[in-house]
GROMACS .gro file of C-alpha atoms in nm:
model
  332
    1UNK     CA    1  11.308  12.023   7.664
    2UNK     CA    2  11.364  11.749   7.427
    3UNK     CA    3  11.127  11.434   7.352
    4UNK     CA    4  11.327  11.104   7.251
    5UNK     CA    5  11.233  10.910   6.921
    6UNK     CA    6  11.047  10.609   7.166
    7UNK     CA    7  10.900  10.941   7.343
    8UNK     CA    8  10.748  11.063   7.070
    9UNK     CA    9  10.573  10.714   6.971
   10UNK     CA   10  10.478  10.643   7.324
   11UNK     CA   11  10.298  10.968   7.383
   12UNK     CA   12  10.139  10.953   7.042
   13UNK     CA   13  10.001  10.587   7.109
   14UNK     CA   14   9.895  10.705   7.511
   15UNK     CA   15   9.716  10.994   7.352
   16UNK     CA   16   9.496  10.742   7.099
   17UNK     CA   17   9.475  10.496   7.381
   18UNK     CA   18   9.291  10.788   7.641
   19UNK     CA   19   9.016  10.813   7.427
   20UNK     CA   20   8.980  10.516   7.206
   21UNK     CA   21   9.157  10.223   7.394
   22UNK     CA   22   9.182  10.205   7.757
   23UNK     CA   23   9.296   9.832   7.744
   24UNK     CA   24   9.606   9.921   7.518
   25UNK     CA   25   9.712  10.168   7.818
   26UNK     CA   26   9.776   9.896   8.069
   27UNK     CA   27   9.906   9.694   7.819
   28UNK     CA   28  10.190   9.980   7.700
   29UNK     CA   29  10.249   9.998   8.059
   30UNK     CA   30  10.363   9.660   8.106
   31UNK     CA   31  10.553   9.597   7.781
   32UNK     CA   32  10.747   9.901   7.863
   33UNK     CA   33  10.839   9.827   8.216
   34UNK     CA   34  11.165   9.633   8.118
   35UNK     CA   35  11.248   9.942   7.936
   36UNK     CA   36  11.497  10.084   8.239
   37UNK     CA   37  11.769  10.235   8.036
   38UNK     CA   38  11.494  10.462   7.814
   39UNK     CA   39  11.402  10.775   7.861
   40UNK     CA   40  11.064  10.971   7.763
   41UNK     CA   41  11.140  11.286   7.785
   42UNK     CA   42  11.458  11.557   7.844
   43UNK     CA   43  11.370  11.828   8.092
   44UNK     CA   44  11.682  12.096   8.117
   45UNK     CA   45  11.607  12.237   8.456
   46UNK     CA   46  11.574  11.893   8.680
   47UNK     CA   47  11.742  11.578   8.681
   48UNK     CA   48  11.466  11.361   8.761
   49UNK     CA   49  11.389  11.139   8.428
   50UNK     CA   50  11.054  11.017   8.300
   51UNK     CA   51  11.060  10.677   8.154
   52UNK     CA   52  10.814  10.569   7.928
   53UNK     CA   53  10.616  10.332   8.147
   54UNK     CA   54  10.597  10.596   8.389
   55UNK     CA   55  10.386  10.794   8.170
   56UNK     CA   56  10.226  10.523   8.040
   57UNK     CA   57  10.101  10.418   8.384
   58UNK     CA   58  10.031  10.782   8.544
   59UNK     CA   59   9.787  10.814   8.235
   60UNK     CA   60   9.645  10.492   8.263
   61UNK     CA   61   9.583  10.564   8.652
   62UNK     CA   62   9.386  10.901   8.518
   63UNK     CA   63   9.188  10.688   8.306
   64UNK     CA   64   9.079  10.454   8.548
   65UNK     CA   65   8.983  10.786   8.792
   66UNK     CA   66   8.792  10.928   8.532
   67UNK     CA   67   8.611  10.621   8.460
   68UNK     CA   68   8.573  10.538   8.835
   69UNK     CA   69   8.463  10.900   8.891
   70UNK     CA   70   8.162  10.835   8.628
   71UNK     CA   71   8.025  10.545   8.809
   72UNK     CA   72   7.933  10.786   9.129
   73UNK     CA   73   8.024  10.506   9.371
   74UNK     CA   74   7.906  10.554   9.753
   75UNK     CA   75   8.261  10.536   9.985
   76UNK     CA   76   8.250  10.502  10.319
   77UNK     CA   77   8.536  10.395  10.593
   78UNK     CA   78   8.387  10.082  10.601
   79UNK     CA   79   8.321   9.984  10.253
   80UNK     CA   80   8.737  10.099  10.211
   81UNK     CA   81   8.843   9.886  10.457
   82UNK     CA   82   8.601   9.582  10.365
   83UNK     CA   83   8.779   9.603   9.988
   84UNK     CA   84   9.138   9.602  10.120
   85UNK     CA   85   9.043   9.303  10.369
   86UNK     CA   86   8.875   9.126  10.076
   87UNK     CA   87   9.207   9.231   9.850
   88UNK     CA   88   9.538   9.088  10.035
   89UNK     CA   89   9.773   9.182   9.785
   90UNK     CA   90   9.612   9.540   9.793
   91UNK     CA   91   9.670   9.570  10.188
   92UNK     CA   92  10.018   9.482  10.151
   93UNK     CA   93  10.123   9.731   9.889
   94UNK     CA   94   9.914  10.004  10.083
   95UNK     CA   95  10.169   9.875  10.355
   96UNK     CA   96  10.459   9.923  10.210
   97UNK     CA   97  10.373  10.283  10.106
   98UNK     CA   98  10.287  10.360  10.472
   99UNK     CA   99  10.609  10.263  10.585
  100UNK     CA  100  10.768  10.463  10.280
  101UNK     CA  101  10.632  10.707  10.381
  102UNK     CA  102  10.699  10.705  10.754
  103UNK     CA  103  11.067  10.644  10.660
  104UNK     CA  104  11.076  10.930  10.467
  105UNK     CA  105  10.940  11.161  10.703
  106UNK     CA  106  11.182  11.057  11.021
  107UNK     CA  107  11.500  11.082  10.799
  108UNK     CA  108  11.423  11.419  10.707
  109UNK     CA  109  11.325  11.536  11.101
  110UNK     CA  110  11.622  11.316  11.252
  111UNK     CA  111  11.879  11.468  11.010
  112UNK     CA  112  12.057  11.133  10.948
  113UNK     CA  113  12.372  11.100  10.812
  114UNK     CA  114  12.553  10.849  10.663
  115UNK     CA  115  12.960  10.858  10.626
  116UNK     CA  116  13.060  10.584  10.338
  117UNK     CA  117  13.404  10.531  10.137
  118UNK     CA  118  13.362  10.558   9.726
  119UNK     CA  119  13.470  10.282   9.492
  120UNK     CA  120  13.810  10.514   9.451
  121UNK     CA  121  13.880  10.595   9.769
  122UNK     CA  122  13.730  10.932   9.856
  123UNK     CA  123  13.499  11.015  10.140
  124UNK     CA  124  13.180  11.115  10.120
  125UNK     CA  125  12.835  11.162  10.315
  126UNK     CA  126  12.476  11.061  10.274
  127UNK     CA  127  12.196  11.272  10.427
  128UNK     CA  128  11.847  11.360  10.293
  129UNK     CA  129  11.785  11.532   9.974
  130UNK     CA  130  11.562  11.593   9.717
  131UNK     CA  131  11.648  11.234   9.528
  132UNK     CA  132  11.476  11.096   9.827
  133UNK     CA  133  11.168  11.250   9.764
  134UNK     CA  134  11.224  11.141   9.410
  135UNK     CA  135  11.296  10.815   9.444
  136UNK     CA  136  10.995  10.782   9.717
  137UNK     CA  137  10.730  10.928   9.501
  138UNK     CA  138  10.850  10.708   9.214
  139UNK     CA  139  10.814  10.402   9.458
  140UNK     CA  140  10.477  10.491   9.555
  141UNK     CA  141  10.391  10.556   9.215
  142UNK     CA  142  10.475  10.205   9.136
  143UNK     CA  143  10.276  10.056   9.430
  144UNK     CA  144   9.988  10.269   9.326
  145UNK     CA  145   9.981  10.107   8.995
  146UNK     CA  146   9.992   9.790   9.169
  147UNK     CA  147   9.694   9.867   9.427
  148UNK     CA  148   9.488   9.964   9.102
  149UNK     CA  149   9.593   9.665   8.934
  150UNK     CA  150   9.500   9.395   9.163
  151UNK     CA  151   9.142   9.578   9.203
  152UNK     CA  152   9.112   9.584   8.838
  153UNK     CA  153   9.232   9.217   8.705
  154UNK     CA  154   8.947   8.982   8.813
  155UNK     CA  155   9.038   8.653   8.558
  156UNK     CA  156   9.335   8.428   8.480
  157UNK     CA  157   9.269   8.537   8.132
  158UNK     CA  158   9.356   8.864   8.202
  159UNK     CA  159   9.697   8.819   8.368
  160UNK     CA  160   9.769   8.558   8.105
  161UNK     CA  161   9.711   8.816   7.861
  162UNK     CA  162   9.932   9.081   8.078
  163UNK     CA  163  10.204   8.764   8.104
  164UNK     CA  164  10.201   8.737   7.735
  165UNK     CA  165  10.284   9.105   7.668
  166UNK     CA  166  10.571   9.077   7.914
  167UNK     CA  167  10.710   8.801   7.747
  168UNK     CA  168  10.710   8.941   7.449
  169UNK     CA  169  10.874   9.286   7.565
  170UNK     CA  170  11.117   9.030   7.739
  171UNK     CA  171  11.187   8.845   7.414
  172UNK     CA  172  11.273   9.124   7.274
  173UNK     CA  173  11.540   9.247   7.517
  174UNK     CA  174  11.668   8.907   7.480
  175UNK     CA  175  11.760   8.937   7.107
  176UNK     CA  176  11.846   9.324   7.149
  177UNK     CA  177  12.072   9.209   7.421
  178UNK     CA  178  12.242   8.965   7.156
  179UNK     CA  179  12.233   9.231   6.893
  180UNK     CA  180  12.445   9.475   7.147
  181UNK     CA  181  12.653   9.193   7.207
  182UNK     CA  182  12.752   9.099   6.832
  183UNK     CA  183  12.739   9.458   6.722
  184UNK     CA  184  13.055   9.554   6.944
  185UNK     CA  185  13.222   9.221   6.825
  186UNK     CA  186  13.187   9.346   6.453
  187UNK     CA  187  13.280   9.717   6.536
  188UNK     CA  188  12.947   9.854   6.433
  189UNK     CA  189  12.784  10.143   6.620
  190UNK     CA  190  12.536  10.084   6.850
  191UNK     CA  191  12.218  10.238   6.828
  192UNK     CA  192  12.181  10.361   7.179
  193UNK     CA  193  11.985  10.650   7.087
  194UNK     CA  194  11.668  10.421   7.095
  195UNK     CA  195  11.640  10.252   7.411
  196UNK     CA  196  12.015  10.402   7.605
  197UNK     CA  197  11.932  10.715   7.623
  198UNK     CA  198  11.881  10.826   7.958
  199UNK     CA  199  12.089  11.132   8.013
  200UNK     CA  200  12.014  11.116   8.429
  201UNK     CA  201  12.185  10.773   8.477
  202UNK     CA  202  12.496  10.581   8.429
  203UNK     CA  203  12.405  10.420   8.099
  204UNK     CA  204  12.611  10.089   8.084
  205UNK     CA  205  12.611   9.967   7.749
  206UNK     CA  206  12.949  10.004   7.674
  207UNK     CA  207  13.049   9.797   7.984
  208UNK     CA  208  13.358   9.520   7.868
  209UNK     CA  209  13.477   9.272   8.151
  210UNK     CA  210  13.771   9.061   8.088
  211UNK     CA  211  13.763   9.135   7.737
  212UNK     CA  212  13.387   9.014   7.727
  213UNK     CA  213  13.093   9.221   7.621
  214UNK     CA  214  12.843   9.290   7.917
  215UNK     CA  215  12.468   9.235   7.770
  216UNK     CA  216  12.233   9.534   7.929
  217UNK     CA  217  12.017   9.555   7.644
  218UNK     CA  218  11.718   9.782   7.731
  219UNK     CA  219  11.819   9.830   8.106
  220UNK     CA  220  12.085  10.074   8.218
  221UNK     CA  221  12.326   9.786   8.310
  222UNK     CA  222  12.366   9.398   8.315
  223UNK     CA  223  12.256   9.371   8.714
  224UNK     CA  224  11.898   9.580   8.634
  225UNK     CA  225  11.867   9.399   8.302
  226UNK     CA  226  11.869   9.065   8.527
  227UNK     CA  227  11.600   9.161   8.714
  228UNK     CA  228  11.387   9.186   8.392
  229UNK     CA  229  11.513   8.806   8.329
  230UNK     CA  230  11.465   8.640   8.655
  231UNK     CA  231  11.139   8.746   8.608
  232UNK     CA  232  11.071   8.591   8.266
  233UNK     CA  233  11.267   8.290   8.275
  234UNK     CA  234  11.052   8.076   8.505
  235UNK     CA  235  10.781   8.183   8.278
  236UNK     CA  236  10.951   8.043   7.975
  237UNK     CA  237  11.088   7.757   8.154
  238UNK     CA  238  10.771   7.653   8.291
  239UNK     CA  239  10.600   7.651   7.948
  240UNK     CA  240  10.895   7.461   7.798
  241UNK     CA  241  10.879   7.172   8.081
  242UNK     CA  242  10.516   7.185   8.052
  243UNK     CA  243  10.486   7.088   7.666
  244UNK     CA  244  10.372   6.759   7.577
  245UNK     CA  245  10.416   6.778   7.191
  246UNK     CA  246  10.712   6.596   7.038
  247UNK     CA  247  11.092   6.749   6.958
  248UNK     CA  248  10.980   6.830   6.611
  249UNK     CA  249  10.653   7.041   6.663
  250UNK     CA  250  10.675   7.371   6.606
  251UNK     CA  251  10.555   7.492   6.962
  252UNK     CA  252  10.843   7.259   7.144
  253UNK     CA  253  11.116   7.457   6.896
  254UNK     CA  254  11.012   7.796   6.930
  255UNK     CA  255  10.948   7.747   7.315
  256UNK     CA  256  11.320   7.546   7.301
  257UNK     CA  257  11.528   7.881   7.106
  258UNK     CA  258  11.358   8.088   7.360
  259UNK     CA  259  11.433   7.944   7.657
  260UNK     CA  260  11.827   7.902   7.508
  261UNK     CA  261  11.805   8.277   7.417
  262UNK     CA  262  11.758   8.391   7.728
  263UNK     CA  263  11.963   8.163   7.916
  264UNK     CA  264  12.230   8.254   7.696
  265UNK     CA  265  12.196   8.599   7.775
  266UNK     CA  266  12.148   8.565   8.126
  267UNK     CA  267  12.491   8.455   8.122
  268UNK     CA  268  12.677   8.692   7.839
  269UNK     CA  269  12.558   8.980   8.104
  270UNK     CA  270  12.877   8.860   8.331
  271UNK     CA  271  12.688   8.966   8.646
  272UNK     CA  272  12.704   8.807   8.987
  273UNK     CA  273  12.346   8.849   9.053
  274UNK     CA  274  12.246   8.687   8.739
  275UNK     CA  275  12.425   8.375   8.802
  276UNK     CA  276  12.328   8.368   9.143
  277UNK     CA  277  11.931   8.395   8.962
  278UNK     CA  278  12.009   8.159   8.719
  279UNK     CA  279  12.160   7.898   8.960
  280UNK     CA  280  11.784   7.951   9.173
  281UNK     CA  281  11.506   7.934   8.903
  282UNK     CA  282  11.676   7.590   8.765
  283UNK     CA  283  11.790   7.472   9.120
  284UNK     CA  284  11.389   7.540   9.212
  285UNK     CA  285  11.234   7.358   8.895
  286UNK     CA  286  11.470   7.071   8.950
  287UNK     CA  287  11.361   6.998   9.294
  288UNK     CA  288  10.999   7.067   9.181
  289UNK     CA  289  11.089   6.816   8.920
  290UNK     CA  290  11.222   6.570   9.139
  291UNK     CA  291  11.052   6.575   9.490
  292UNK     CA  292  10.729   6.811   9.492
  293UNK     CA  293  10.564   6.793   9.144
  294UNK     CA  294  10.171   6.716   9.133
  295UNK     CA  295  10.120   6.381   9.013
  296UNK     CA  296   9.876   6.412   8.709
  297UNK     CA  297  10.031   6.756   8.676
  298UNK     CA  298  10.161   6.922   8.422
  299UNK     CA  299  10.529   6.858   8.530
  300UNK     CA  300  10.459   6.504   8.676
  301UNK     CA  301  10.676   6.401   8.401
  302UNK     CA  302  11.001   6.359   8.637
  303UNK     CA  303  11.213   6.184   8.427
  304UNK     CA  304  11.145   6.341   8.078
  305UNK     CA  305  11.107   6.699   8.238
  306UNK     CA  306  11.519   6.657   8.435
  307UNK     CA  307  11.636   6.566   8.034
  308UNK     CA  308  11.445   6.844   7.905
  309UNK     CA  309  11.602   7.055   8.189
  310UNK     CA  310  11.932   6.943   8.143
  311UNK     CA  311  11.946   6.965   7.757
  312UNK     CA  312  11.848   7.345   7.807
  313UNK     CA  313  12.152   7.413   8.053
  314UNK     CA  314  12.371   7.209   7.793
  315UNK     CA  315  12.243   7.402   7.513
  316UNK     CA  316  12.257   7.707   7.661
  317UNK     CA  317  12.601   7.705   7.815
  318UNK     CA  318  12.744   7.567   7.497
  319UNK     CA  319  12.545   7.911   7.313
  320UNK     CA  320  12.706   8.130   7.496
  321UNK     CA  321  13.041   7.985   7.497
  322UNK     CA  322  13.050   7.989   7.142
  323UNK     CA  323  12.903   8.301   7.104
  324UNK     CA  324  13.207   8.429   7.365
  325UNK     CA  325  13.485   8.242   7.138
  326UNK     CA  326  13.385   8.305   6.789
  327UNK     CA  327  13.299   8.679   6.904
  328UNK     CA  328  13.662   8.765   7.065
  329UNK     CA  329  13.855   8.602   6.728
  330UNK     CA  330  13.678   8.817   6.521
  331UNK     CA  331  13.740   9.091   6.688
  332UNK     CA  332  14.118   9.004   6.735
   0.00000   0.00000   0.00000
């Protein structure tokens, strides 16, 4: 059994936040969700990893039994059913673990097979197996979380404040994806002993397309890490067409870089899916912008919002182009 570096610093922090700081649990949970391509801990005799959030959340979900445990609350069928009616987004992640379930249980009593070609050629068969079971329980897990979540967040404040510590987990994949990418271009090693190290997965940090570095950063490869950016960009975006301040305040810059960052990135990760994202989000904003914005809104701005929007795209295309050119001559 061996415990990664970010292992060892997660469980220490989970530990302190059990007993002293329940609110710091939920927030290590979140920042470390983008943190795919990471592994907690090294356990010889299974191949089934544990990330960090993972244990994060399992101990925050312990927490919040314990603490609902103390409060000797009266359950009842109805009173159940009454919370889930009254909780939407609750019923439909209790859903989805139904039919996981369900699905799990018919493909192992139908003994259903699956005959599929490889990526070089050779045959090969898919049937049930112990990865399903791993992969459902880790699903579950996930919706579990979510279940607890949406009982336990009752204010915007709080999911801006859960918003704000993704962002910043997300900002900083964005400039460790840009570190990753100008490391290789100056031959220096990277560190992938930090946030790589996953020993049960394809880790794709070394990936090189046409002679182009493929960003992962903290995900295992460029497709997963897009995920982690679809979800932040419209966040960023948002904020950036929702500023009033002039060019030259400091909120309008730093909002500005941000937004260029991870546009920039989005795009240095050479994946399909991420252009396909990235062609959505600003597709979506710009009709927003220009047909379905709220007038006296925050984006009812339409003319000064489509600049701001197109500068960004500009900006950002012209980033990562020169990021692409200066990067392959010094490498030549």
């Amino acid at each position: 059994m061996e415990i990664t570096l970010l292992g060892w610093i997660t469980i220490v922090i989970t530990i302190y936040a059990f007993f002293k700081n329940e609110k710091l649990l939920l927030y290590m949970m979140v920042f470390l969700a983008p943190f795919t391509a990471a592994n907690l801990i090294h356990i010889t005799w299974t191949t089934t990893p544990v990330q960090t959030f993972e244990f994060t959340g399992a101990v925050w979900l312990l927490r919040e039994f314990i603490n609902f445990i103390k409060t000797k609350p009266k359950l009842s069928k109805d009173i159940i059913i009454n919370k889930f009616k009254q909780n939407k987004l609750a019923t439909a992640f209790l859903i989805f673990i139904i039919v996981i379930i369900i699905s799990e249980i018919y493909l192992a009593i139908s003994g259903l097979t699956l005959e599929y070609t490889g990526l070089e050629g050779e045959a090969g068969l898919v049937k049930f197996s112990k990865a399903n079971i791993t992969r459902a329980v880790i699903t579950i897990f996930i919706f579990v979380n979510m279940i607890v979540l949406s009982f336990k967040i009752n204010s915007r404040e709080e999911i801006k404040k859960l918003l704000k510590i993704f962002s910043i987990a997300s900002i900083f994949a964005v400039i460790w994806g840009l570190l990753q990418f100008v490391t290789y271009y100056f031959g220096l090693p990277y560190p992938a002993f930090l946030f790589n190290n996953n020993p049960y997965a394809a880790q794709c940090y070394d990936q090189i397309d046409n002679n182009v570095k493929r960003i992962s950063s903290i995900a295992l490869e460029p497709s997963t890490f897009a995920i982690n950016l679809f979800c932040f960009l419209p966040l960023v975006l948002g904020t950036f067409l929702a500023i009033k301040e002039k060019m030259k305040e400091k909120k309008y810059i730093v909002t500005f870089v941000i937004l260029v960052l991870t546009t920039a990135c989005a795009i240095l990760t050479t994946s399909s899916t991420t252009y396909v994202g990235l062609v959505a989000v600003y597709a979506l904003f710009g009709v927003y912008i220009l047909f379905s914005f709220i007038k006296g809104g925050e984006l009812d701005n339409r003319k000064r919002n489509f600049l701001k929007m197109t500068l960004a795209t500009v900006v950002s295309i012209g980033f990562a182009a020169v990021l692409c050119v200066g990067s392959l001559k010094v490498r030549i």
